[in-house]
C-alpha positions as a Python dict, from the first residue, in 0.01 Angstrom:
ca = {
    (1, 'A'): (0, 0, 0),
    (2, 'P'): (12, 376, -19),
    (3, 'K'): (182, 552, 272),
    (4, 'S'): (-17, 807, 465),
    (5, 'H'): (113, 1151, 549),
    (6, 'P'): (244, 1177, 910),
    (7, 'L'): (3, 1464, 983),
    (8, 'N'): (-295, 1285, 836),
    (9, 'V'): (-504, 1174, 1133),
    (10, 'T'): (-767, 979, 944),
    (11, 'G'): (-515, 740, 792),
    (12, 'S'): (-637, 781, 434),
    (13, 'S'): (-389, 885, 169),
    (14, 'D'): (-649, 1042, -57),
    (15, 'V'): (-554, 1406, -111),
    (16, 'R'): (-816, 1615, -280),
    (17, 'Q'): (-760, 1960, -418),
    (18, 'A'): (-1045, 2200, -364),
    (19, 'V'): (-1164, 2371, -678),
    (20, 'P'): (-1206, 2744, -614),
    (21, 'A'): (-1539, 2903, -689),
    (22, 'E'): (-1579, 3110, -1003),
    (23, 'G'): (-1418, 3453, -969),
    (24, 'L'): (-1221, 3382, -650),
    (25, 'V'): (-843, 3409, -660),
    (26, 'S'): (-619, 3237, -409),
    (27, 'I'): (-363, 3460, -244),
    (28, 'L'): (-162, 3157, -137),
    (29, 'K'): (-99, 2995, -474),
    (30, 'K'): (86, 3149, -766),
    (31, 'R'): (-141, 3182, -1067),
    (32, 'N'): (-46, 3043, -1403),
    (33, 'D'): (-43, 3290, -1694),
    (34, 'T'): (-298, 3081, -1882),
    (35, 'V'): (-552, 3088, -1600),
    (36, 'G'): (-772, 3395, -1567),
    (37, 'D'): (-934, 3647, -1790),
    (38, 'H'): (-635, 3875, -1844),
    (39, 'P'): (-305, 3688, -1885),
    (40, 'A'): (-127, 4004, -2005),
    (41, 'Q'): (-182, 4177, -1670),
    (42, 'M'): (12, 3907, -1487),
    (43, 'Q'): (318, 3962, -1704),
    (44, 'Q'): (333, 4336, -1639),
    (45, 'K'): (559, 4442, -1358),
    (46, 'P'): (408, 4684, -1113),
    (47, 'A'): (514, 5043, -1170),
    (48, 'K'): (796, 5161, -949),
    (49, 'R'): (692, 5423, -698),
    (50, 'R'): (918, 5709, -617),
    (51, 'V'): (891, 5872, -279),
    (52, 'R'): (1031, 6217, -237),
    (53, 'F'): (1092, 6356, 106),
    (54, 'Q'): (1083, 6727, 156),
    (55, 'E'): (1197, 6906, 468),
    (56, 'I'): (943, 7138, 619),
    (57, 'D'): (1068, 7493, 604),
    (58, 'D'): (985, 7623, 946),
    (59, 'N'): (1062, 7980, 1036),
    (60, 'L'): (1124, 7906, 1405),
    (61, 'D'): (1477, 7954, 1521),
    (62, 'Q'): (1609, 7688, 1757),
    (63, 'D'): (1723, 7955, 2004),
    (64, 'E'): (1370, 8094, 2023),
    (65, 'V'): (1224, 7749, 2085),
    (66, 'G'): (1486, 7670, 2350),
    (67, 'S'): (1436, 7991, 2543),
    (68, 'G'): (1057, 7956, 2533),
    (69, 'S'): (1068, 7604, 2672),
    (70, 'C'): (1314, 7710, 2942),
    (71, 'I'): (1085, 7992, 3056),
    (72, 'L'): (789, 7752, 3055),
    (73, 'L'): (984, 7502, 3267),
    (74, 'I'): (1076, 7771, 3521),
    (75, 'L'): (714, 7889, 3539),
    (76, 'L'): (592, 7532, 3594),
    (77, 'C'): (845, 7482, 3874),
    (78, 'L'): (739, 7807, 4042),
    (79, 'A'): (372, 7715, 4012),
    (80, 'T'): (442, 7374, 4167),
    (81, 'V'): (627, 7530, 4461),
    (82, 'F'): (353, 7790, 4508),
    (83, 'L'): (77, 7527, 4508),
    (84, 'S'): (269, 7301, 4744),
    (85, 'V'): (350, 7574, 4997),
    (86, 'G'): (4, 7727, 4966),
    (87, 'G'): (-169, 7393, 5008),
    (88, 'T'): (35, 7307, 5315),
    (89, 'A'): (-26, 7652, 5466),
    (90, 'L'): (-400, 7616, 5403),
    (91, 'Y'): (-403, 7271, 5560),
    (92, 'C'): (-220, 7396, 5869),
    (93, 'T'): (-446, 7702, 5897),
    (94, 'L'): (-770, 7506, 5873),
    (95, 'G'): (-655, 7175, 6017),
    (96, 'N'): (-455, 7049, 6311),
    (97, 'M'): (-181, 7305, 6382),
    (98, 'E'): (-3, 7068, 6624),
    (99, 'S'): (50, 6790, 6368),
    (100, 'A'): (406, 6690, 6276),
    (101, 'V'): (359, 6818, 5921),
    (102, 'C'): (252, 7162, 6041),
    (103, 'T'): (529, 7198, 6300),
    (104, 'D'): (794, 7101, 6039),
    (105, 'F'): (633, 7336, 5790),
    (106, 'A'): (633, 7625, 6040),
    (107, 'D'): (1001, 7561, 6126),
    (108, 'N'): (1097, 7552, 5757),
    (109, 'M'): (899, 7867, 5679),
    (110, 'D'): (1069, 8050, 5968),
    (111, 'F'): (1411, 7938, 5842),
    (112, 'Y'): (1351, 8035, 5477),
    (113, 'Y'): (1174, 8360, 5567),
    (114, 'T'): (1472, 8460, 5784),
    (115, 'R'): (1712, 8373, 5498),
    (116, 'L'): (1497, 8578, 5257),
    (117, 'L'): (1504, 8880, 5488),
    (118, 'Q'): (1884, 8850, 5523),
    (119, 'G'): (1918, 8832, 5143),
    (120, 'V'): (1699, 9138, 5091),
    (121, 'A'): (1897, 9329, 5356),
    (122, 'G'): (2225, 9234, 5187),
    (123, 'L'): (2088, 9337, 4849),
    (124, 'K'): (1977, 9674, 4985),
    (125, 'H'): (2320, 9727, 5140),
    (126, 'W'): (2492, 9640, 4808),
    (127, 'V'): (2259, 9870, 4607),
    (128, 'Y'): (2308, 10165, 4845),
    (129, 'L'): (2687, 10129, 4835),
    (130, 'S'): (2704, 10148, 4458),
}
């Protein structure tokens, strides 16, 4: 009695090979050289492709790119600080002045404004001495 394949659920040992339709080529099976219309094409090896990499000749100096990005970063930081302080000041002007956010903001602004005035006074003193 013929043995059935362990994966065969039906129990029959009859294995049939499907005949492909005319003109269809299986990508799973290796073709024989005698099968097909052009047996000479199967014997030819595909042409080797050569890939050449070429560096792009850019005229930008790395120092110029670095300094430009540094200036952009500083401008973005200043814009962020300006928007944050301005937004908080606008909120405190139009909103509840007695809120905890506004009282902390007013205390911080007083502190930094006083430090700024002291720095400007020191700078004026240093400029006038020299």
